[in-house]
Amino acid sequence: MPKRKTHHEECDILVVGGGMAGTGATFEARHWGRDLKIICVEKANIDRSGAVAQGLYAINCYMGMQWNENQPEDHVRYARNDLMGLVREDLGYDMARHVDSTVHMFDEWGLPMMKNPKTGRYQREGKWQIMIHGESYKPIVAEAAKKSADKIYNRIMITHLLMDEKNENRVGGAVGFNMRTGDFYVFRAKTVIIAAGGASHIFKPRAVGEGMGRTWYAPWSNGSAYALPIEAGAKMTQMENRIVLCRFKDGYGPVGAYFLHLKTYTQNANGENYEKKWYEQTKKLVGEYIDHHPTPTCLRNHAFVQEVMAGRGPIQMVTKEAFQDPHLETIGWENFLGMTVGQAVVWASQNIDPKYTNPELTTSEPYVMGSHATCSGAWVSGPEDISPPEYYWGYNRMMTIQGLFGAGDTVGGSAHKFSSGSFTEGRLAAKAAVKYIGDQKAKDIKVSDKQCEDFKKIIYKPLENYTVGRNEITGGTVSPSYFSPIQGLQRLQKIMDEYVGGISVNYMTNENLLKKGLELLKWLEEDLEHVGAEDYHQLMRAWELKHRAITSQCVTEHTLFRKETRWPGYYYRGDYMKLDDENWHCLTVSRRDPKTGKFAMEKIPVYHIIGDEEKKKAS
Ligand SMILES: Cc1cc2nc3c(=O)[nH]c(=O)nc-3n(C[C@H](O)[C@H](O)[C@H](O)COP(=O)(O)OP(=O)(O)OC[C@H]3O[C@@H](n4cnc5c(N)ncnc54)[C@H](O)[C@@H]3O)c2cc1C
C-alpha cells in the first residue's frame, strides 16, 4: 500500500463538525478561552455544510423574551408536550434561556431578518418561529467560526475518537482523513465537542434508484455524531425516538410556512378533514395526550398514516385557495427559494401549479435527530443550577466520557432546538469545555503513537480491500471478496426498513422483528470488514456506512427495550400498541461496551422540573 502522510495537531478544544452547533461551539470557545488553541474539523466545507447548507426561511426557536412573547418555561412545556412527555427539561430550559441572545447576534452579523412593519418586532411565522431571508444563514455563522478558530480544517472526516491511555474513560482527541488528498490526520485534544449532525439514510428512503439521495434530511448526515461516542462507550438516550416528517411529496419541501402563514390545510382524496376521524382510535392508544394542544407531531402523522392505510390517500395540501392571493402565492414559492429549490423543480416536472392543483404530501422514511421534533442522542450532563443529581456530573453538555462534549443533533433529550438552539447549545458546550480545561481536568492525557497508527491501518483498510480484491474480478463489477459502500448501504437500509419499522411496513415492528433485525445487523457488522473503496470519496462512503451501521444497532436496541408505542406516527410496536405511562414514563439510556460490542440498557426517571401552565396559574 502507498505510504500516507500523517499530520499531527495538538489543541485544547477540537470541534468535530462545523454545522450550526459546531460553529456556535467554535465561536464561544474563543470568547471564554482567549489563549486556547481551538480547531474545528469539518467533513465538507463549513461555508455550506450541515442541514442549513442551502439556507433556511425561518429560525424555528426564538423566545422573544424582550417583548415578553414567550418564556423558556413555555418552550419546555411545548417540547414536553410534542415529545409525549419525555424530554430532558433541564437541557431544554438551559437552551431556551440563552437562545434569544444567539438570534440577536445573527441579526448583528447581518442575517436579513423579516420585521413586522406594525410592531417593529421580528416577523413571527408561528409561536416559536421568526422569518428570515436565510439563503446566506450558513456562510454568516461560518464566518464567525472562521474568525474564532485557530484553524478550520475542511474536507476531513473524523472516523474515531482517541482515548487517554491512563484513564480509559477520558477522551484524548480524534483521527480522520482528508477526502481530497487521502492524508491521515491526528488531532490530540484536551476536549472534544462533537457536533456532527444526525443520521439520514439508515432506513430505506422512499426515493430509490430514480432519485436516490432525495430525502428530507440531508444525505450527508451519516450518524457520526452517534457512532463516535457509541464506539467509545458513551451513554446514549432516546435513540428509539426516530423522526418521520410529513412533507410535500418527492421534493420534501417544508410545510410549516404553508400551514402557519398561508393558512393552507390538509385533506384526503375525498376532500375530507381526516384528522378528526382518527380522534377516538388515537385516544384508545395514547389516552389524554391526544387532547393536548398543539397536537403532538407524531399523532398528526398517525392520522395521516392510518388514513392512507385505510385507502383514502393521497393526502393533499389545499393550496388552491391561498394561492389566489398574489401575495401569498409569492410567499409560497419564495418559501422554497431559500431552502428547498428542488421542490419547485419537482412540481414543474410533474406539471403541478399549486394555484390550480393541490399538491400531495407524504410521510418520510425515519431519521435520527436530536435537534428537531425528536430527541435522540448522547446522554449529557445538564447545567449546574437546575439539573437534578442524576442529570448532572460537573460540566454542562459533557457526555459520560470525561472531556467529551456534545451539541445540536448530537445531544439527546432536548428536542426543538433547531438551528438557533443548536448554535446555542454549541456555545454552552464550549463554555463548559473551557471550564473543564481551566479546572485542570485535562492534564497528562496520554495518547501514544501506536494508538494513532492502529487507527490509521483500520481507516485505510477499505482501500486495501479494493486494491487486492479487484484482481479477482473476471467480468463486470461483481467481486467475490469485497462489496461497495452503496451495496452495504442498501443492505443496511433494507434491514432497518423491514425489521425496525420503516416505510415499507408502515412504521410497524415488534420484538421478534427487532431481534431478527439485530441479528442481521450483526452479520452486516462482520461483513463491513470487507467493504472496498476505489478512491478517497468511496473511502468516505465506507466510513459513513460504518457509522450508520453502529447508529442503527443502537436505534434497534432502544426500540426493542421500550415496550410500548410512545410515539404512534413515528413507529409502532405491534406487540405493545398502547402508550404505557405506568411502566415507560422514563428515558431509555444505553451503553455499548467498547470491548464486547454488547449494549446494556437502563431506564432513567424523567424529571418534570417545569410546572404545568394550569398549575402555575392556580398557585
Ligand atoms: C430539512 C431540514 C429543514 C430544517 N428547517 C429548519 C428551519 O426552517 N428552521 C430552523 O431553525 N431549523 C431548521 N432545521 C434544523 C436545523 O437545521 C438543525 O437543528 C441544525 O442544523 C442542527 O445543527 P447541528 O450542528 O447539530 O447539525 P448540522 O448543522 O447538520 O451540522 C453537522 C455538521 O457536521 C459535519 N460532519 C458530519 N459528520 C462528520 C464527521 N465525521 N467529521 C467531520 N464533520 C462531520 C457535517 O458535514 C455538518 O457540517 C431543519 C433541518 C432540516 C434537516
XYZ file of C-alpha atoms and ligand atoms in Angstrom:
672
model
C 0.000 0.000 0.000
C 1.239 3.539 -0.681
C 2.709 5.427 2.254
C 0.318 8.031 3.521
C 1.319 11.297 5.036
C 0.319 11.846 8.656
C -0.382 15.324 10.013
C -0.277 15.931 13.745
C -2.137 18.724 15.510
C -2.411 19.437 19.208
C -5.123 21.647 20.584
C -7.225 22.480 23.600
C -10.639 22.260 22.024
C -11.430 20.152 18.989
C -14.838 20.736 17.424
C -15.970 17.877 15.208
C -18.424 19.167 12.592
C -18.845 22.789 11.583
C -22.611 22.933 11.166
C -24.845 25.048 13.381
C -23.723 23.579 16.713
C -20.078 23.369 15.641
C -19.879 26.980 14.526
C -21.563 28.028 17.775
C -19.056 25.998 19.783
C -16.070 27.373 17.886
C -17.273 30.939 18.300
C -17.982 30.660 22.018
C -14.819 28.709 22.796
C -12.815 31.733 21.719
C -14.924 34.074 23.858
C -14.113 32.178 27.058
C -10.789 30.711 26.028
C -8.822 33.658 24.658
C -5.482 31.829 24.859
C -6.700 28.371 23.970
C -5.982 26.597 20.735
C -9.286 25.889 19.033
C -9.679 23.716 15.958
C -12.804 22.881 14.006
C -12.783 19.893 11.648
C -15.490 19.574 9.019
C -16.277 16.803 6.570
C -17.462 19.250 3.900
C -16.733 22.980 3.861
C -18.176 24.986 6.722
C -19.381 27.728 4.381
C -22.055 25.364 3.080
C -22.231 22.358 5.330
C -24.789 20.621 7.501
C -28.558 20.743 7.425
C -28.549 24.518 6.929
C -26.263 24.366 3.882
C -28.915 25.579 1.444
C -30.261 28.168 3.845
C -33.482 28.425 5.820
C -36.594 30.532 5.648
C -37.274 30.652 9.363
C -35.427 30.440 12.646
C -37.593 27.942 14.458
C -36.563 28.654 18.018
C -36.817 32.196 19.333
C -38.487 33.067 22.624
C -38.877 36.830 22.142
C -38.284 37.451 25.832
C -37.505 41.137 25.196
C -41.140 41.595 24.167
C -42.499 39.073 26.643
C -43.693 36.890 23.774
C -42.610 33.586 25.362
C -40.550 32.456 28.304
C -38.148 29.482 28.456
C -40.657 27.642 30.660
C -43.220 27.882 27.850
C -40.787 26.273 25.455
C -40.102 23.408 27.839
C -43.856 22.780 28.110
C -44.144 22.882 24.346
C -41.298 20.411 23.731
C -42.514 18.131 26.518
C -45.977 18.079 25.009
C -44.731 17.404 21.496
C -42.486 14.552 22.641
C -45.351 12.862 24.556
C -43.965 13.811 27.946
C -40.383 12.637 27.569
C -37.681 15.302 27.410
C -34.752 16.451 29.495
C -36.325 19.622 30.828
C -33.056 20.873 32.304
C -31.384 20.851 28.892
C -34.382 22.369 27.125
C -34.709 25.141 29.659
C -30.997 25.905 29.533
C -31.056 26.196 25.752
C -34.244 28.277 25.743
C -32.984 30.803 28.288
C -29.979 31.570 26.070
C -31.343 31.217 22.559
C -32.544 34.800 22.128
C -29.027 36.153 22.631
C -27.846 33.883 19.824
C -30.505 35.178 17.458
C -29.645 38.759 18.312
C -26.047 38.042 17.313
C -27.206 36.609 13.979
C -29.084 39.868 13.440
C -25.948 41.894 14.270
C -23.861 39.750 11.935
C -26.083 40.698 9.015
C -28.584 37.866 8.690
C -31.592 39.502 6.997
C -34.455 39.226 9.478
C -38.024 39.953 8.443
C -39.680 42.561 10.620
C -43.341 43.071 11.351
C -43.998 46.564 9.930
C -46.658 47.306 12.548
C -44.787 46.253 15.685
C -41.166 46.510 14.565
C -40.569 43.077 16.119
C -39.244 40.056 14.281
C -41.904 38.700 11.932
C -43.425 35.639 13.537
C -44.356 32.651 11.417
C -45.679 30.724 14.378
C -45.382 30.853 18.153
C -41.703 29.913 18.076
C -40.602 30.713 14.528
C -39.363 34.001 13.130
C -38.902 34.585 9.431
C -35.595 35.324 7.740
C -34.211 35.739 4.246
C -31.932 32.895 5.082
C -30.089 31.795 1.972
C -26.857 33.144 3.476
C -27.507 31.847 7.011
C -24.723 29.253 6.932
C -21.951 31.430 5.425
C -22.736 34.042 8.086
C -22.294 31.697 11.050
C -19.304 30.090 9.333
C -17.601 33.475 9.203
C -17.976 33.834 12.963
C -16.373 30.428 13.444
C -13.562 31.161 10.989
C -12.701 34.353 12.841
C -12.669 32.485 16.159
C -10.768 29.282 15.386
C -7.013 28.888 15.221
C -7.668 26.676 12.277
C -10.605 25.252 10.360
C -9.957 22.008 8.551
C -12.393 21.374 5.721
C -12.808 18.049 3.873
C -11.644 15.949 6.794
C -13.896 13.199 8.031
C -13.377 12.229 11.650
C -13.702 8.470 11.958
C -12.596 7.633 15.522
C -12.036 9.229 18.893
C -8.684 8.922 20.606
C -8.803 7.863 24.236
C -6.497 8.612 27.126
C -4.383 5.540 27.852
C -4.106 6.372 31.545
C -7.826 6.868 32.109
C -9.917 4.814 29.743
C -12.961 6.993 30.294
C -11.265 10.234 29.207
C -11.069 11.492 25.646
C -7.747 12.436 24.082
C -8.640 13.694 20.603
C -9.767 12.276 17.277
C -8.436 10.962 13.978
C -9.651 11.141 10.413
C -8.598 11.561 6.828
C -8.715 14.222 4.150
C -11.094 13.146 1.428
C -9.248 15.049 -1.282
C -5.600 14.231 -0.504
C -6.042 10.986 1.407
C -3.729 12.237 4.162
C -4.186 10.948 7.696
C -4.886 13.469 10.461
C -4.251 13.079 14.177
C -5.780 15.702 16.463
C -4.615 15.322 20.046
C -7.009 17.422 22.112
C -7.813 18.162 25.731
C -11.519 18.289 24.978
C -13.626 17.242 22.006
C -17.024 18.722 21.169
C -18.993 16.527 18.818
C -21.358 18.479 16.612
C -21.657 16.194 13.617
C -25.423 16.296 12.959
C -27.924 13.396 12.893
C -28.471 10.369 10.672
C -30.284 10.055 7.367
C -30.247 7.008 5.085
C -30.219 4.402 7.791
C -33.777 3.473 6.812
C -34.608 2.779 3.185
C -35.736 6.047 1.614
C -38.885 6.460 -0.446
C -36.825 7.610 -3.436
C -34.620 4.751 -4.596
C -32.909 4.350 -7.934
C -34.579 7.191 -9.822
C -33.924 9.736 -7.112
C -31.671 8.185 -4.551
C -30.382 10.764 -2.148
C -33.585 12.758 -2.403
C -34.599 12.613 1.215
C -35.907 15.226 3.605
C -32.868 15.082 5.847
C -29.500 15.895 4.317
C -27.960 12.764 2.747
C -24.548 13.674 4.143
C -25.783 13.419 7.754
C -24.409 9.979 8.449
C -24.643 9.489 12.189
C -21.008 10.202 13.085
C -22.380 12.238 15.988
C -23.727 8.993 17.453
C -21.226 6.436 16.177
C -18.170 8.230 17.578
C -19.416 8.352 21.183
C -21.157 4.940 20.992
C -17.927 3.255 19.893
C -16.026 4.955 22.687
C -18.542 3.724 25.283
C -20.550 6.889 25.933
C -24.155 6.540 27.052
C -26.955 7.384 24.628
C -30.589 8.255 25.242
C -33.954 8.013 23.449
C -32.385 6.526 20.313
C -35.711 4.827 19.551
C -37.294 8.253 19.125
C -36.697 8.428 15.362
C -38.382 11.184 13.381
C -40.844 10.911 10.500
C -41.773 14.080 8.665
C -44.925 14.994 6.805
C -43.777 16.995 3.791
C -44.610 17.762 0.147
C -44.216 14.575 -1.807
C -40.944 13.823 -3.620
C -39.287 17.209 -3.057
C -39.751 17.197 0.743
C -40.447 20.917 0.629
C -41.289 22.395 4.037
C -44.917 22.728 5.083
C -44.525 25.000 8.122
C -44.920 28.300 6.302
C -47.835 26.860 4.325
C -49.740 25.897 7.466
C -48.793 28.869 9.592
C -48.514 31.751 7.177
C -50.580 30.760 4.144
C -53.188 29.041 6.343
C -53.408 26.089 3.986
C -54.808 22.808 5.338
C -54.797 19.108 4.510
C -57.485 16.784 3.219
C -57.834 13.239 1.961
C -58.603 12.235 -1.627
C -62.333 12.768 -0.988
C -61.785 16.303 0.202
C -62.440 15.369 3.848
C -60.715 16.546 7.013
C -59.343 13.176 8.047
C -57.524 14.114 11.272
C -60.745 14.397 13.275
C -61.810 10.933 12.181
C -58.913 9.290 13.979
C -59.511 11.005 17.303
C -61.263 8.137 19.114
C -58.898 5.498 17.781
C -55.859 7.553 18.803
C -57.340 8.237 22.227
C -57.536 4.486 22.842
C -53.815 4.226 22.104
C -52.385 7.261 23.870
C -55.121 8.484 26.219
C -55.260 12.161 27.066
C -52.159 13.047 25.041
C -54.427 13.408 22.004
C -56.200 16.294 23.761
C -53.002 18.269 24.215
C -52.553 21.488 22.347
C -50.874 21.731 19.916
C -51.449 18.137 18.789
C -48.095 16.331 19.087
C -46.353 15.944 15.711
C -46.318 12.151 15.878
C -50.081 11.996 16.431
C -50.753 14.121 13.360
C -48.521 11.726 11.433
C -50.508 8.865 12.923
C -53.773 10.156 11.450
C -52.033 10.609 8.072
C -50.572 7.093 8.068
C -53.861 5.481 9.143
C -55.878 7.384 6.578
C -53.587 6.291 3.775
C -53.674 2.690 5.049
C -57.473 2.905 5.048
C -57.266 3.544 1.307
C -58.200 7.211 1.238
C -54.947 8.672 0.002
C -53.370 10.640 -1.407
C -53.367 13.285 1.281
C -53.199 16.738 -0.211
C -52.343 20.220 0.937
C -55.134 22.573 -0.095
C -53.202 25.378 -1.755
C -55.701 26.390 -4.410
C -57.488 28.832 -2.112
C -54.451 30.598 -0.636
C -52.666 30.859 -3.975
C -55.464 33.011 -5.402
C -53.985 35.822 -3.315
C -50.926 37.029 -5.315
C -49.056 37.972 -2.131
C -49.496 34.518 -0.599
C -48.692 32.901 -3.927
C -45.352 34.721 -3.964
C -44.621 33.697 -0.395
C -45.488 30.086 -1.218
C -42.884 29.954 -3.968
C -40.292 32.077 -2.170
C -40.501 29.689 0.750
C -38.740 27.101 -1.381
C -36.182 29.505 -2.852
C -34.433 29.998 0.476
C -34.100 26.331 1.379
C -35.616 23.716 -0.958
C -35.427 24.864 -4.564
C -35.782 21.204 -5.541
C -39.473 21.190 -4.542
C -40.272 23.804 -7.178
C -38.348 21.741 -9.737
C -40.272 18.585 -8.803
C -43.585 20.411 -9.184
C -42.507 21.791 -12.545
C -41.566 18.291 -13.701
C -44.955 16.929 -12.564
C -46.922 19.857 -14.011
C -48.140 20.977 -10.592
C -49.039 24.619 -10.150
C -50.357 24.865 -6.588
C -52.719 27.604 -7.717
C -54.665 25.036 -9.723
C -53.640 21.665 -8.232
C -53.489 20.707 -4.572
C -50.063 19.070 -4.179
C -49.632 15.701 -2.479
C -47.996 15.239 0.881
C -46.128 12.212 2.146
C -44.602 10.876 5.338
C -40.863 10.412 5.101
C -38.667 7.480 5.958
C -37.398 7.733 9.564
C -34.272 9.685 10.504
C -32.346 10.020 13.757
C -32.056 13.557 15.108
C -31.649 15.366 18.382
C -32.484 18.929 17.440
C -35.775 18.762 15.532
C -39.081 17.246 16.705
C -37.305 14.264 18.303
C -34.554 13.937 20.855
C -32.209 11.031 20.101
C -28.587 11.438 21.092
C -25.929 11.378 23.739
C -26.705 11.323 27.439
C -25.108 14.501 28.718
C -24.766 16.405 31.952
C -27.099 19.350 32.391
C -26.327 22.755 33.867
C -25.311 23.055 37.498
C -28.133 25.311 38.663
C -31.198 23.380 37.532
C -30.312 19.755 36.815
C -31.308 17.072 39.318
C -28.353 14.990 40.615
C -28.975 12.149 38.166
C -28.625 14.581 35.277
C -25.540 16.413 36.483
C -21.900 15.346 36.596
C -19.833 18.501 36.606
C -19.797 20.063 33.158
C -22.732 21.179 31.064
C -23.224 19.047 27.897
C -20.402 16.688 28.827
C -21.119 13.095 27.917
C -20.387 10.171 30.220
C -16.820 10.231 28.901
C -14.653 12.892 30.515
C -13.740 15.773 28.243
C -16.175 14.680 25.529
C -18.963 17.194 24.908
C -21.869 17.350 22.501
C -24.227 19.881 20.948
C -27.083 20.078 18.453
C -28.276 16.815 16.960
C -25.590 15.006 18.936
C -27.294 15.648 22.271
C -30.292 13.586 23.309
C -33.272 14.510 25.434
C -33.677 18.077 24.226
C -35.858 18.434 21.143
C -36.977 21.552 19.264
C -33.631 23.319 19.415
C -33.493 23.768 15.659
C -30.810 25.943 14.065
C -30.656 28.697 16.676
C -30.915 26.302 19.619
C -28.195 24.066 18.184
C -25.853 27.031 17.790
C -26.744 27.994 21.367
C -26.053 24.515 22.654
C -22.673 24.620 20.906
C -21.959 27.792 22.829
C -22.980 26.179 26.121
C -20.827 23.112 25.476
C -17.808 25.246 24.555
C -18.111 27.363 27.674
C -18.152 24.200 29.792
C -15.207 22.719 27.863
C -13.144 25.832 28.603
C -14.016 25.492 32.285
C -13.049 21.797 32.226
C -9.624 22.739 30.901
C -9.310 25.601 33.400
C -10.133 23.196 36.228
C -7.086 21.139 35.166
C -9.220 18.127 34.287
C -7.332 17.513 31.074
C -3.835 17.197 32.497
C -1.415 14.478 31.445
C -3.540 12.822 28.792
C -1.613 10.041 27.126
C -2.268 9.166 23.512
C 0.520 7.016 22.134
C 1.681 6.964 18.532
C 0.687 3.312 18.491
C -2.947 4.156 19.182
C -2.902 6.536 16.217
C -1.060 4.140 13.923
C -3.523 1.368 14.740
C -6.387 3.605 13.669
C -4.505 4.522 10.515
C -4.448 0.881 9.461
C -8.146 0.469 10.217
C -9.159 3.630 8.376
C -7.497 2.779 5.064
C -8.462 -0.893 5.097
C -11.339 -0.394 2.586
C -8.804 0.930 0.018
C -6.713 -2.168 0.548
C -9.771 -4.428 0.282
C -10.485 -2.919 -3.102
C -6.929 -2.894 -4.404
C -6.437 -6.550 -3.590
C -9.966 -7.750 -4.283
C -10.404 -6.200 -7.720
C -7.821 -8.604 -9.121
C -10.287 -11.413 -8.597
C -12.911 -9.845 -10.828
C -13.138 -11.706 -14.087
C -16.036 -9.759 -15.594
C -18.339 -6.856 -14.699
C -18.036 -5.423 -11.218
C -19.096 -8.337 -9.042
C -16.290 -9.162 -6.681
C -16.027 -12.350 -4.665
C -14.251 -10.758 -1.723
C -15.370 -7.178 -1.245
C -18.532 -5.138 -1.648
C -19.051 -1.459 -2.364
C -20.321 1.118 0.141
C -23.556 1.564 -1.822
C -24.255 -2.157 -1.689
C -23.643 -2.148 2.045
C -25.838 0.922 2.496
C -28.739 -0.670 0.661
C -28.390 -3.804 2.735
C -28.458 -1.738 5.919
C -31.483 0.243 4.754
C -33.389 -2.923 3.906
C -32.773 -4.386 7.367
C -33.810 -1.194 9.116
C -36.815 -0.723 6.861
C -38.261 -4.208 7.175
C -37.343 -5.076 10.760
C -37.120 -1.785 12.645
C -40.229 -0.003 11.353
C -39.563 1.807 8.086
C -41.866 2.892 5.279
C -42.500 -0.440 3.611
C -44.107 -1.806 6.805
C -45.895 1.456 7.652
C -43.509 2.028 10.585
C -44.579 -1.223 12.305
C -42.259 -3.507 14.229
C -42.289 -5.927 17.198
C -39.960 -7.896 19.432
C -39.438 -10.774 17.001
C -38.698 -8.457 14.108
C -36.316 -6.367 16.180
C -34.404 -9.393 17.400
C -34.077 -10.639 13.855
C -33.012 -7.160 12.783
C -30.287 -7.130 15.424
C -29.039 -10.487 14.233
C -28.865 -9.266 10.644
C -27.121 -6.076 11.743
C -24.524 -8.201 13.499
C -23.842 -10.142 10.297
C -23.587 -6.875 8.448
C -21.086 -5.611 11.018
C -18.938 -8.656 10.363
C -19.154 -8.183 6.604
C -18.302 -4.493 6.858
C -14.706 -5.586 7.341
C -14.851 -6.388 3.629
C -16.177 -3.110 2.303
C -13.996 -1.857 -0.543
C -13.250 1.708 -1.616
C -11.812 2.568 -5.008
C -10.918 6.172 -4.132
C -10.977 8.623 -1.250
C -14.560 9.607 -1.894
C -15.604 5.984 -1.625
C -13.471 5.698 1.489
C -15.647 8.410 2.989
C -18.727 6.465 1.877
C -17.314 3.362 3.557
C -16.858 5.186 6.847
C -20.227 6.881 6.573
C -21.706 3.414 6.193
C -19.859 2.064 9.216
C -21.089 4.987 11.302
C -24.625 4.469 10.057
C -24.466 0.775 10.882
C -23.466 1.253 14.508
C -26.046 4.013 14.907
C -28.637 1.577 13.554
C -27.677 -1.059 16.101
C -28.226 1.448 18.865
C -31.599 2.548 17.430
C -32.710 -1.086 17.226
C -31.589 -1.924 20.763
C -33.528 1.052 22.104
C -36.617 0.199 20.070
C -36.514 -3.321 21.477
C -36.079 -2.079 25.044
C -39.062 0.302 25.121
C -42.054 -1.992 25.379
C -44.787 0.426 24.372
C -45.830 2.626 21.464
C -44.955 6.043 22.824
C -44.993 7.927 19.523
C -47.523 6.437 17.089
C -46.815 8.017 13.716
C -43.062 7.751 14.324
C -43.190 3.975 14.853
C -45.402 1.249 16.256
C -44.561 -1.696 18.488
C -47.226 -4.108 17.220
C -46.850 -6.212 20.375
C -47.350 -3.177 22.632
C -49.613 -0.862 20.691
C -50.509 1.394 23.620
C -48.633 4.150 25.345
C -47.807 2.871 28.829
C -47.110 5.697 31.254
C -47.085 3.394 34.235
C -44.013 1.497 33.079
C -42.428 3.681 30.437
C -42.741 7.301 31.511
C -38.957 7.345 31.618
C -35.894 7.958 29.493
C -34.112 4.996 27.962
C -30.330 5.011 28.228
C -27.881 2.626 26.580
C -24.174 1.944 26.736
C -22.245 -0.189 24.316
C -19.257 -1.872 25.882
C -16.341 -0.993 23.574
C -14.633 -4.304 24.369
C -17.528 -6.707 23.793
C -19.746 -4.644 21.495
C -22.744 -5.522 23.687
C -25.358 -2.941 24.612
C -26.672 -2.557 28.188
C -29.984 -0.744 28.638
C -31.448 1.117 31.591
C -34.409 3.300 32.488
C -33.743 6.723 33.990
C -36.526 8.827 35.522
C -37.823 11.783 33.596
C -37.990 14.742 35.966
C -40.618 17.362 35.345
C -38.852 20.472 36.533
C -41.184 22.972 34.925
C -44.757 23.038 36.214
C -47.869 22.904 34.043
C -49.365 26.196 32.931
C -52.652 25.443 34.719
C -50.892 24.720 37.998
C -48.830 27.876 37.614
C -51.971 29.960 37.182
C -53.658 28.315 40.153
C -50.763 28.910 42.540
C -34.632 19.704 6.043
C -34.426 20.489 7.310
C -35.086 21.672 7.480
C -34.881 22.420 8.620
N -35.532 23.613 8.736
C -35.261 24.406 9.782
C -35.849 25.708 9.848
O -36.637 26.098 8.991
N -35.503 26.496 10.894
C -34.631 26.093 11.865
O -34.336 26.869 12.771
N -34.066 24.854 11.832
C -34.366 24.012 10.810
N -33.800 22.766 10.752
C -32.988 22.294 11.889
C -31.527 22.698 11.816
O -31.055 22.611 10.524
C -30.736 21.786 12.755
O -31.334 21.865 14.025
C -29.272 22.166 12.892
O -28.660 22.246 11.642
C -28.555 21.139 13.765
O -27.244 21.550 13.950
P -26.029 20.507 14.075
O -24.787 21.289 14.147
O -26.334 19.511 15.112
O -26.050 19.692 12.677
P -25.641 20.255 11.245
O -25.959 21.692 11.137
O -26.263 19.338 10.265
O -24.065 20.121 11.204
C -23.376 18.892 11.290
C -22.019 19.077 10.635
O -21.148 18.001 10.939
C -20.408 17.647 9.774
N -19.975 16.263 9.938
C -20.750 15.152 9.958
N -20.004 14.065 10.180
C -18.720 14.488 10.305
C -17.503 13.820 10.548
N -17.455 12.508 10.728
N -16.353 14.539 10.581
C -16.382 15.900 10.407
N -17.538 16.581 10.189
C -18.689 15.881 10.143
C -21.397 17.864 8.653
O -20.776 17.988 7.400
C -22.095 19.142 9.116
O -21.457 20.288 8.668
C -34.001 21.968 9.629
C -33.346 20.754 9.465
C -33.549 20.015 8.328
C -32.837 18.708 8.167
